Structure formats: structure tokens, C-alpha cells
Short mmCIF file of C-alpha atoms in Angstrom, two decimals:
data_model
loop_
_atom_site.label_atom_id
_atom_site.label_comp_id
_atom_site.label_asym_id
_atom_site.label_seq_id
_atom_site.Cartn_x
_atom_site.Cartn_y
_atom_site.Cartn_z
CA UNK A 1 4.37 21.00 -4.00
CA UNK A 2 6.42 19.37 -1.66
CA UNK A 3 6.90 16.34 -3.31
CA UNK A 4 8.26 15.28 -7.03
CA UNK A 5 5.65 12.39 -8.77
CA UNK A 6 7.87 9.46 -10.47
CA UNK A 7 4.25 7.61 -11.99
CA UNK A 8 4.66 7.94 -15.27
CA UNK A 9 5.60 6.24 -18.41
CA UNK A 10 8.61 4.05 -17.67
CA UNK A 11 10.82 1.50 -20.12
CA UNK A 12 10.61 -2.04 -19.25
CA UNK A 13 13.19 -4.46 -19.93
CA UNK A 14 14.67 -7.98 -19.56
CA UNK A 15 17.65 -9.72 -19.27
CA UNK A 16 16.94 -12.71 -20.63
CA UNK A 17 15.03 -10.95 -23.40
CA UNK A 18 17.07 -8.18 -24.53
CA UNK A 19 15.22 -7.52 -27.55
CA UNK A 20 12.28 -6.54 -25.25
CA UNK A 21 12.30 -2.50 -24.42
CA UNK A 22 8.56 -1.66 -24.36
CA UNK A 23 6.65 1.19 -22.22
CA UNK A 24 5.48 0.92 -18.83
CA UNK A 25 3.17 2.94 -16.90
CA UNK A 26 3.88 3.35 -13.33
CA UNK A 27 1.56 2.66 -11.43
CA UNK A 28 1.36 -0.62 -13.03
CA UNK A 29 2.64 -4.54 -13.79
CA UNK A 30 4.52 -5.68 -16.38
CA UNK A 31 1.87 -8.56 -18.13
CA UNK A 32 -0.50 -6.07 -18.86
CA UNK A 33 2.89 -3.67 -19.97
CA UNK A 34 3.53 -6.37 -22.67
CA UNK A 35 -0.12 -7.16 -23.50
CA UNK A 36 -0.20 -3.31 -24.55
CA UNK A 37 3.11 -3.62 -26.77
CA UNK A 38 1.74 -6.75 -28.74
CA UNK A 39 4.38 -8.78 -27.03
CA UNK A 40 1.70 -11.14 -25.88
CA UNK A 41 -1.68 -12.37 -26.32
CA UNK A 42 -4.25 -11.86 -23.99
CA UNK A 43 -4.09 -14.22 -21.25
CA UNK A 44 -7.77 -14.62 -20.51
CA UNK A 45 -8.16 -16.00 -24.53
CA UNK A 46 -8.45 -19.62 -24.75
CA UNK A 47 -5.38 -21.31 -23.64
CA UNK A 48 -3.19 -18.28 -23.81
CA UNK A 49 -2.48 -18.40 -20.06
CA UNK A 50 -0.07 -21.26 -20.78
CA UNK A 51 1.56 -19.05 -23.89
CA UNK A 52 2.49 -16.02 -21.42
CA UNK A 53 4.27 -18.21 -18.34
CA UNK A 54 8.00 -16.91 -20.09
CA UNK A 55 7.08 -14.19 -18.48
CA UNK A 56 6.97 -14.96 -14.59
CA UNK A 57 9.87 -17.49 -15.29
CA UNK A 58 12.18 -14.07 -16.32
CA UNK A 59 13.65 -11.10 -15.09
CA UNK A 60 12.45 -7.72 -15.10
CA UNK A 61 13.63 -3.95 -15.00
CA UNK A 62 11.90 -0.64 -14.90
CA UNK A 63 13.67 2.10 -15.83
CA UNK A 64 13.10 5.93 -15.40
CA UNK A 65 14.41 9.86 -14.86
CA UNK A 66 13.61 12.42 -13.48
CA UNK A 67 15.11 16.10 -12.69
CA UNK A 68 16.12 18.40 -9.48
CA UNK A 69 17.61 21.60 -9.16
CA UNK A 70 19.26 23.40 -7.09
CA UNK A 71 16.20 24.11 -4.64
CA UNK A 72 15.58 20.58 -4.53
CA UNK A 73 19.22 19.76 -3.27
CA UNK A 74 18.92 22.18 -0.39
CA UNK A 75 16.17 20.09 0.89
CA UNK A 76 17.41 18.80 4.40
CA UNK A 77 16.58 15.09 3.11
CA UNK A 78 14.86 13.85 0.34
CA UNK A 79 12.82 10.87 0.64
CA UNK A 80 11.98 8.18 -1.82
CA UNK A 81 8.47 6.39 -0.98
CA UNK A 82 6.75 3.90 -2.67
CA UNK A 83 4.27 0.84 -1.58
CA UNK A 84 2.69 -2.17 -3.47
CA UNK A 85 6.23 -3.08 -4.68
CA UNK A 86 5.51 -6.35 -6.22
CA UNK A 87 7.70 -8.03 -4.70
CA UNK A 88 11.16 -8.94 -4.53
CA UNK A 89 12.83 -5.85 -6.09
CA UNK A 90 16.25 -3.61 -5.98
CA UNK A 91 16.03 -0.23 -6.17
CA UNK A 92 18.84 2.05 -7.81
CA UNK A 93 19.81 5.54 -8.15
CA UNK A 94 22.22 6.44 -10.79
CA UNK A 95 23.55 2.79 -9.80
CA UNK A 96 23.61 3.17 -6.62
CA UNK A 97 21.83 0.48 -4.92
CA UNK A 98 19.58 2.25 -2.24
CA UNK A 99 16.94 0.11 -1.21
CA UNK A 100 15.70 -4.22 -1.04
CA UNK A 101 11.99 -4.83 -1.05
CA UNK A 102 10.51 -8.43 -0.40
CA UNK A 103 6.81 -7.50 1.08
CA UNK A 104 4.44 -6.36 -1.20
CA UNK A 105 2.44 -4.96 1.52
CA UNK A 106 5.04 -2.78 3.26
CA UNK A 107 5.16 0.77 2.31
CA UNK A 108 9.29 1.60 1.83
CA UNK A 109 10.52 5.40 2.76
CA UNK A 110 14.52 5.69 2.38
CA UNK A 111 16.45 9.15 1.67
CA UNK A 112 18.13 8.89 -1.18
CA UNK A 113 19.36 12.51 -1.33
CA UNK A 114 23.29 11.47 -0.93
CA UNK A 115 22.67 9.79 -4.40
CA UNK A 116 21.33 12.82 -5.94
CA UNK A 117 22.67 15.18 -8.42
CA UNK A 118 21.81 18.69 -9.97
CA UNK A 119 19.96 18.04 -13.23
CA UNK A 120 18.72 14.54 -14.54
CA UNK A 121 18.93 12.00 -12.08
CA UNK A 122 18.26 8.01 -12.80
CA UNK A 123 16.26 5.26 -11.40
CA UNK A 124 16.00 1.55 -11.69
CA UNK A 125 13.80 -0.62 -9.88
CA UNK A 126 15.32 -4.84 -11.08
CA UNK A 127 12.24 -7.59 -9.83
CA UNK A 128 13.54 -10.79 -9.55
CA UNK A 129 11.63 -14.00 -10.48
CA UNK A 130 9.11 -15.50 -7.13
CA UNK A 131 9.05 -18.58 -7.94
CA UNK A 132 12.44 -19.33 -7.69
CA UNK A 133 12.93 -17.38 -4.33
CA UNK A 134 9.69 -19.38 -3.54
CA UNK A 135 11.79 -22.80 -3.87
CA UNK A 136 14.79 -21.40 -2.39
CA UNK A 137 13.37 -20.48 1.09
CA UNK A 138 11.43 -24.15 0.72
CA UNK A 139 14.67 -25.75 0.83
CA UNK A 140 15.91 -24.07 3.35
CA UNK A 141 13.62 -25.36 5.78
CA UNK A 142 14.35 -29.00 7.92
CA UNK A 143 10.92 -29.73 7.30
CA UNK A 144 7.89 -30.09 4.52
CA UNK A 145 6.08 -27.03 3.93
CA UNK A 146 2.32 -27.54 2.89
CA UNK A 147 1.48 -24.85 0.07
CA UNK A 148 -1.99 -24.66 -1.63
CA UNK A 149 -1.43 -27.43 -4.17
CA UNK A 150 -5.36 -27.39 -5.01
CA UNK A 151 -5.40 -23.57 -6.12
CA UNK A 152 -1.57 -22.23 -6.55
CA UNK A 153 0.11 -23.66 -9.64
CA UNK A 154 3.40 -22.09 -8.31
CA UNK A 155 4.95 -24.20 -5.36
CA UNK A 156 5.66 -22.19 -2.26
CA UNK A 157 3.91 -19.31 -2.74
CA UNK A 158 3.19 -18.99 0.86
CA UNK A 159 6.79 -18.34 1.92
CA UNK A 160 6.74 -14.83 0.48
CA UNK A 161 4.64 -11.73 1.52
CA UNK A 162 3.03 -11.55 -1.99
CA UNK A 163 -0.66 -11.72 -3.34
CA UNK A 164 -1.30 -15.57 -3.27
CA UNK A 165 -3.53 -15.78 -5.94
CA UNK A 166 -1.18 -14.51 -8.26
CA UNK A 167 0.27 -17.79 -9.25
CA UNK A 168 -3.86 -19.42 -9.30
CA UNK A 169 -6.55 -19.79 -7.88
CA UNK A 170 -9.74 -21.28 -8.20
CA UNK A 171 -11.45 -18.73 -10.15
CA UNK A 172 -7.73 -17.02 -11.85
CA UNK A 173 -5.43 -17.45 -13.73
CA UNK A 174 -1.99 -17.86 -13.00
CA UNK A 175 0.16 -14.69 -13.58
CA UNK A 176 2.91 -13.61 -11.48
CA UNK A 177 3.32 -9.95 -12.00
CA UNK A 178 5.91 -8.08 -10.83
CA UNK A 179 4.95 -4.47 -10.66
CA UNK A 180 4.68 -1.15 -8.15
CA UNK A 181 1.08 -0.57 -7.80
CA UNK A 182 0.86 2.79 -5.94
CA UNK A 183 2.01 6.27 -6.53
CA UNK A 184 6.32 6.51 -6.56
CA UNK A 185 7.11 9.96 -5.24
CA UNK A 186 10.10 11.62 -3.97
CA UNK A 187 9.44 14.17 -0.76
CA UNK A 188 10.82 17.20 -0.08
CA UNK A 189 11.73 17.70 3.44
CA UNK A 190 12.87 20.74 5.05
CA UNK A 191 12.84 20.98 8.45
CA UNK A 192 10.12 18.46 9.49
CA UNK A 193 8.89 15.22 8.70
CA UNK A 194 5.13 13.97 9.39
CA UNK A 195 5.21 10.18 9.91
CA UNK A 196 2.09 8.05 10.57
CA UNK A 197 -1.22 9.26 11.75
CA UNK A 198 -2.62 6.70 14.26
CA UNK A 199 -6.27 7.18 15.69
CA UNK A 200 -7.82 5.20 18.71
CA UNK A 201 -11.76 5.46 20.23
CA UNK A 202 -12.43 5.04 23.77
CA UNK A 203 -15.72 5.42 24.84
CA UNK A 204 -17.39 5.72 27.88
CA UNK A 205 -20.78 4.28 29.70
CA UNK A 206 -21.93 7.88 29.14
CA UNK A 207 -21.95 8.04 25.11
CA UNK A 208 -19.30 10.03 25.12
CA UNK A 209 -15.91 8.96 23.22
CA UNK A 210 -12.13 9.91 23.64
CA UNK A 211 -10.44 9.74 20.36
CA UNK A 212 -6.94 9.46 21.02
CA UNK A 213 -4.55 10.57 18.10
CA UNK A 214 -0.67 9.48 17.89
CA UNK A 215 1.08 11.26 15.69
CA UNK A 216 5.27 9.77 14.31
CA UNK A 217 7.31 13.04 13.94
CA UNK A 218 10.69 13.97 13.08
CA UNK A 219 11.71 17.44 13.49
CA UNK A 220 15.40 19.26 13.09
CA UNK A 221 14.29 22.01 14.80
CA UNK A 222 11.77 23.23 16.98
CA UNK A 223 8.29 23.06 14.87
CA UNK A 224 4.76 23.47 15.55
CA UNK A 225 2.42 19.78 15.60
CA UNK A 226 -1.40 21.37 14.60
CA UNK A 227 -4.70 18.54 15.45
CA UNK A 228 -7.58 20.17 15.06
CA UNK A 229 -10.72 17.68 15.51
CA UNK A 230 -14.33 18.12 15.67
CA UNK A 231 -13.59 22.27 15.92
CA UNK A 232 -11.34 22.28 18.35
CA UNK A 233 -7.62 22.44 17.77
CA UNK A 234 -4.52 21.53 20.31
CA UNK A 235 -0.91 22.69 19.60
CA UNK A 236 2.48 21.13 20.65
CA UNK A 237 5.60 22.14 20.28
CA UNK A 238 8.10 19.53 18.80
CA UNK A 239 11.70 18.79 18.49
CA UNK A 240 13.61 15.70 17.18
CA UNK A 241 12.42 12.09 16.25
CA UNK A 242 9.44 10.73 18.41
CA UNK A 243 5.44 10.17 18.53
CA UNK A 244 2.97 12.52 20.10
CA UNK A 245 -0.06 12.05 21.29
CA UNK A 246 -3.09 14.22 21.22
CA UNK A 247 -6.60 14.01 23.36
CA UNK A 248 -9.74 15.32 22.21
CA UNK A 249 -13.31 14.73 24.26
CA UNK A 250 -16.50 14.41 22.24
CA UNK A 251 -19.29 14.09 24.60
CA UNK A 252 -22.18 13.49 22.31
CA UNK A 253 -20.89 12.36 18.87
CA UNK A 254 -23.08 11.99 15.90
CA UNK A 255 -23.25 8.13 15.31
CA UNK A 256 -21.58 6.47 12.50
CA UNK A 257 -23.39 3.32 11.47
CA UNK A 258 -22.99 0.53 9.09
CA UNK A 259 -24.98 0.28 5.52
CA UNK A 260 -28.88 -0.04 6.36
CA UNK A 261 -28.41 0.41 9.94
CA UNK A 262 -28.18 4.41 9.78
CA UNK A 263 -26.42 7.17 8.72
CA UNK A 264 -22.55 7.72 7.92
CA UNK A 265 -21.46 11.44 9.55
CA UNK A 266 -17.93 11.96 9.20
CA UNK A 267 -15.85 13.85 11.46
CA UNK A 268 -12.94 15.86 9.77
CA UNK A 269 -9.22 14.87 11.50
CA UNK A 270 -6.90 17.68 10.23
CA UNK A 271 -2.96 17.25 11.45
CA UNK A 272 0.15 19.99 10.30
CA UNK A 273 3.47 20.17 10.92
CA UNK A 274 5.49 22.92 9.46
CA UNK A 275 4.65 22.17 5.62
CA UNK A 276 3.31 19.14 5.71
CA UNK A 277 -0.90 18.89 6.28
CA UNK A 278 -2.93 15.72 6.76
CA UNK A 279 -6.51 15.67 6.56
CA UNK A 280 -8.60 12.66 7.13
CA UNK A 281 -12.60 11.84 7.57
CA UNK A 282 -13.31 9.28 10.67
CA UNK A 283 -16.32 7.73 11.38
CA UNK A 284 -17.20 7.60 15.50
CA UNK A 285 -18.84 4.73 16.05
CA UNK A 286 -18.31 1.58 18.98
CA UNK A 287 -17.51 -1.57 17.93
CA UNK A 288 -17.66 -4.82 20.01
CA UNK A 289 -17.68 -8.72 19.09
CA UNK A 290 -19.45 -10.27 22.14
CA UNK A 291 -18.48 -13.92 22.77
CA UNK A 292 -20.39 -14.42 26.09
CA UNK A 293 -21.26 -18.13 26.65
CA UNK A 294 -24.32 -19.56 25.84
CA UNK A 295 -26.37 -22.83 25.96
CA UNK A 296 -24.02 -24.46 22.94
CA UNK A 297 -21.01 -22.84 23.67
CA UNK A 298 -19.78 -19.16 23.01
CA UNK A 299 -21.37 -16.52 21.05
CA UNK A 300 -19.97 -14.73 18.03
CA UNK A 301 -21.73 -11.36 17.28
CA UNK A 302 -20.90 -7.98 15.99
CA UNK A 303 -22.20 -5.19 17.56
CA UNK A 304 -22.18 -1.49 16.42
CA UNK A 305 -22.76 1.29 18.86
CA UNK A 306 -24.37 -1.26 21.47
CA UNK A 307 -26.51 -3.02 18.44
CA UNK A 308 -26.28 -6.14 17.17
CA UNK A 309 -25.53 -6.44 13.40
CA UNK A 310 -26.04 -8.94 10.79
CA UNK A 311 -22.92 -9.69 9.30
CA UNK A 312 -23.44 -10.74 5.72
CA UNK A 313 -20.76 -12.89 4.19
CA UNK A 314 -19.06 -11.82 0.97
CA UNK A 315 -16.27 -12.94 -0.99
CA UNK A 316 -14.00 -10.27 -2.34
CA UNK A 317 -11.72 -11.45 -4.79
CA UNK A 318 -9.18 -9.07 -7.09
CA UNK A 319 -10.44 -7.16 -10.26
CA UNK A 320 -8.25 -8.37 -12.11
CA UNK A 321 -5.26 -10.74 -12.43
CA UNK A 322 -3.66 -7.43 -13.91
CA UNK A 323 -3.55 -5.04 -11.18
CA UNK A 324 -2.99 -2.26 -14.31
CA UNK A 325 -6.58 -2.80 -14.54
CA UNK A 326 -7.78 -2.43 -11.20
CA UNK A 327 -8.99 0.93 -11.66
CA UNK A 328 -11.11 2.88 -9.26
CA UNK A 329 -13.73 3.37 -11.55
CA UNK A 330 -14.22 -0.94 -11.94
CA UNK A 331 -13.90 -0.98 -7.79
CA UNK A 332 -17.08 1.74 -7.69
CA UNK A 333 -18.61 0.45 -10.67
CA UNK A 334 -18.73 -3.11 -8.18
CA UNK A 335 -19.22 -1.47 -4.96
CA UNK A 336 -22.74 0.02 -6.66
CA UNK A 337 -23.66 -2.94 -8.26
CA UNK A 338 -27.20 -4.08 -7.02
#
């Protein structure tokens, strides 16, 4: 495996609550963390959303170990990545601070391997409360900022890169979590480093479409970049930190179309670089909004693969104000729903 999993059970503490030292599962926020323990009721019950606000107006660790040896610590780098860090959060490794996150929706990659030891290693991950940072960035402006004072119950909200409807909304409750919400791992690299996978679709008056493939790479020595698309594979020989790009022709593609409009074929986008393998299923399909004037003014209409489509409105809102809970099997259980 070239990668060491962190999710798991962590311990979750405060520091204004030192008493508090209950289990945490990772992936996962800290409400529903302390709605598990019996250290508070459940906030959807009668008025109980006003009982569990101590908890957004606190501080908050996660704690956790884990173990390397001595392969691990002849790994060229070793790269600590994580995503849906909610949201304003130090990361530490055997107190060593290695890492600030204030976007929820950035995914963070940092090579911690200088902080590293042979045997059990530490990690601490210390949220800080939003709704103070909120105010603080709101005075530091010269001027009023408007924030959602119909909806949000927590002023300011919109200064940070966080889920707004966290602190209310219409139909929620007000809970700001503080949480990581995707998979924590740790990657082993040895010589090479596969970055992001970028795919573009140009097609042509024939029906024919270039899909155009950029691939970031880092290499430390001289390493073969694999594409292979639609059974036909290209090769390139790589060296040192850049992005390559990749060309592959298909000159009559089977149509992907949206829900009641056709079928859904999937073409299978496989990309390797020494160790490391991709794999990803893409849909080939043209895409337009057409906003040609009219008698009234301009028009607004989707069209897929040269037909127009009736875009039916729909408001997605989150499963649950406890993203613990947002579990695939809810999401399909929705997505099937008639």
C-alpha cells in the first residue's frame, strides 16, 4: 500500500473543558463526537439546539498515533493529505507545528517526513472557534459588511471559506462543527509523485472529440507517465516537477447523455507513474449554454450534445447538520428516492 490511513478512532478534547476526553471517529465532527459520549442531548430535540451552543463558543483538539518503521523512513518524502478540514485548524506532529488550514474546501498536502521518527509517531490537529475569527476579520474592514442576518445566527459567517449554513439556516439548525470530513492519510513517496489529473473535451463539427489530459508530476528521477484512454495508451518520459499533457482522438464516441435523455457509457481514463495508478470513468458528451438574442432579450438554454435540455430546478441542501451522518448510504438512499 503506498499510503498509511490515519481515519480512525481519535480522542477529542478541550481546553476550556478539561474534564472532556471522549472518542472521535475520523472522518467526522465533534457535535455528533459528544452526542455519542452522552455529553449532550440531541440537538434536533425540542429546544436542545440552544443547550449545545458551549460547544461552537469553545476550543477543540483531536488527538491521534500512529507507527512507521524503518521502510517507511526511507521513503524519499512522506506526505500528509487531508481535505474537508473544518476549518480554521493547526496541525502538529510530535509538536511540531507543520501545517495552518482556514478553507474548508481546499485539499492540504505538506511532507511532514523531517518530523518523523522510527516507531510511534504523534498527531494533533487544535480547531479554533469561527465565530470569533468571524468578528475579527469584520473589524478589520473600513467598511460594513452585510452577512445573512435572516438565516445565519452567527455574524460574519461569510468572511470565512466555511459551510454557511453551519451557523443556520432557514430549514437548520445552528451548529458550528469543527471536524475533518474526508479520509487523513499519509503517502509514501519514492521516487515519483502523481499530482492532479485534469481532463478537457474539444470537439469538432465532425462528432469527433479531443480529450485533452494534463497531468501535475513530480519526479526525482527519470520515470515513466502511462495514459491509456479509450484502448489506446501514450507514454512519456518524465523528470522533475512540472505538468504534462497528453492527446487522445476519438472520432466517433459513444454519447453520454443526461437522466431521461439517453444512455450513460463511460469511458475508462487510466494514468501511472512509477507506483502510483489513477483510474477514472468520464462521460464524453458536449455541453453548451446558448445565450443568442431573442425577441425579449437573450436566451438561457442548456444544450447536451447539440440538444436542448430541460433543466429542472432542485434544491440540494446538506444531510445533515452533522456531517458524521452524511453517509453514502443516506446520499443514495436520496438520490433513488422517487
Amino acid at each position: 500500500m503506498s499510503f498509511i490511513s490515519l481515519d480512525g478512532i481519535w480522542q477529542l478534547t478541550s481546553p476550556q473543558h478539561p474534564d472532556i476526553k471522549a472518542p472521535i471517529s475520523i472522518p467526522g465532527d465533534n457535535h455528533y463526537a459528544l452526542l455519542q459520549a452522552g455529553l449532550i442531548p440531541d440537538p434536533y430535540a425540542a429546544t436542545n439546539e440552544k443547550e449545545v451552543q458551549w460547544v461552537s463558543q469553545s476550543d477543540w483538539m483531536i488527538q491521534s498515533s500512529f507507527e512507521l518503521d524503518e521502510q517507511d523512513l526511507d521513503c524519499k518524502s512522506l506526505e500528509l493529505t487531508l481535505s474537508r478540514v473544518d476549518t480554521l485548524a493547526e496541525i502538529w506532529i510530535n509538536e511540531h507545528h507543520v501545517l495552518s488550514c482556514s478553507n474548508m474546501f481546499c485539499q492540504y498536502k505538506v511532507d511532514i517526513k523531517p518530523y518523523l521518527k522510527l516507531g510511534s509517531n504523534q498527531i494533533e490537529v487544535r480547531f479554533s472557534r469561527a465565530d470569533l475569527e468571524a468578528q475579527r476579520r469584520a473589524d478589520k474592514q473600513p467598511f460594513f459588511i452585510p452577512w445573512a442576518v435572516g438565516n445565519n445566527q452567527v455574524p460574519y459567517m461569510n468572511l470565512l471559506r466555511k459551510t454557511q449554513c453551519h451557523s443556520g439556516w432557514d430549514w437548520g439548525i445552528n451548529l458550528v462543527v469543527c471536524g475533518i470530513y474526508d479520509s487523513i492519510k499519509i503517502e509514501r513517496i519514492q521516487v515519483a509523485r502523481l499530482g492532479q489529473v485534469s481532463t478537457n473535451q474539444v470537439w469538432d463539427e465532425s462528432g469527433s472529440v479531443a480529450l485533452e489530459i494534463e497531468v501535475e508530476f513530480e519526479c526525482s528521477e527519470q520515470t515513466d507517465l502511462l495514459v491509456s484512454f479509450a484502448g489506446v495508451e501514450q507514454c512519456l518520459s518524465l523528470v522533475g516537477s512540472d505538468r504534462a499533457k497528453v492527446n487522445f482522438e476519438v472520432k466517433e464516441p459513444e454519447l453520454w447523455w443526461p437522466a431521461g435523455y439517453g444512455e450513460q457509457p463511460l469511458y475508462t481514463l487510466e494514468v501511472s507513474l512509477g507506483d502510483k495508478h489513477l483510474q477514472r470513468k468520464i462521460g464524453l458528451r458536449k455541453l453548451e449554454l446558448n445565450t443568442s438574442a431573442d425577441e425579449i432579450g437573450s436566451a438561457m438554454e442548456f444544450r447536451t450534445n447539440g440538444f436542448p435540455i430541460s433543466a429542472k430546478g432542485a434544491n440540494w441542501i446538506p444531510m445533515d447538520a452533522m456531517p458524521s451522518l452524511e453517509s453514502e448510504q443516506r446520499y443514495r438512499g436520496c438520490y433513488k428516492a422517487p
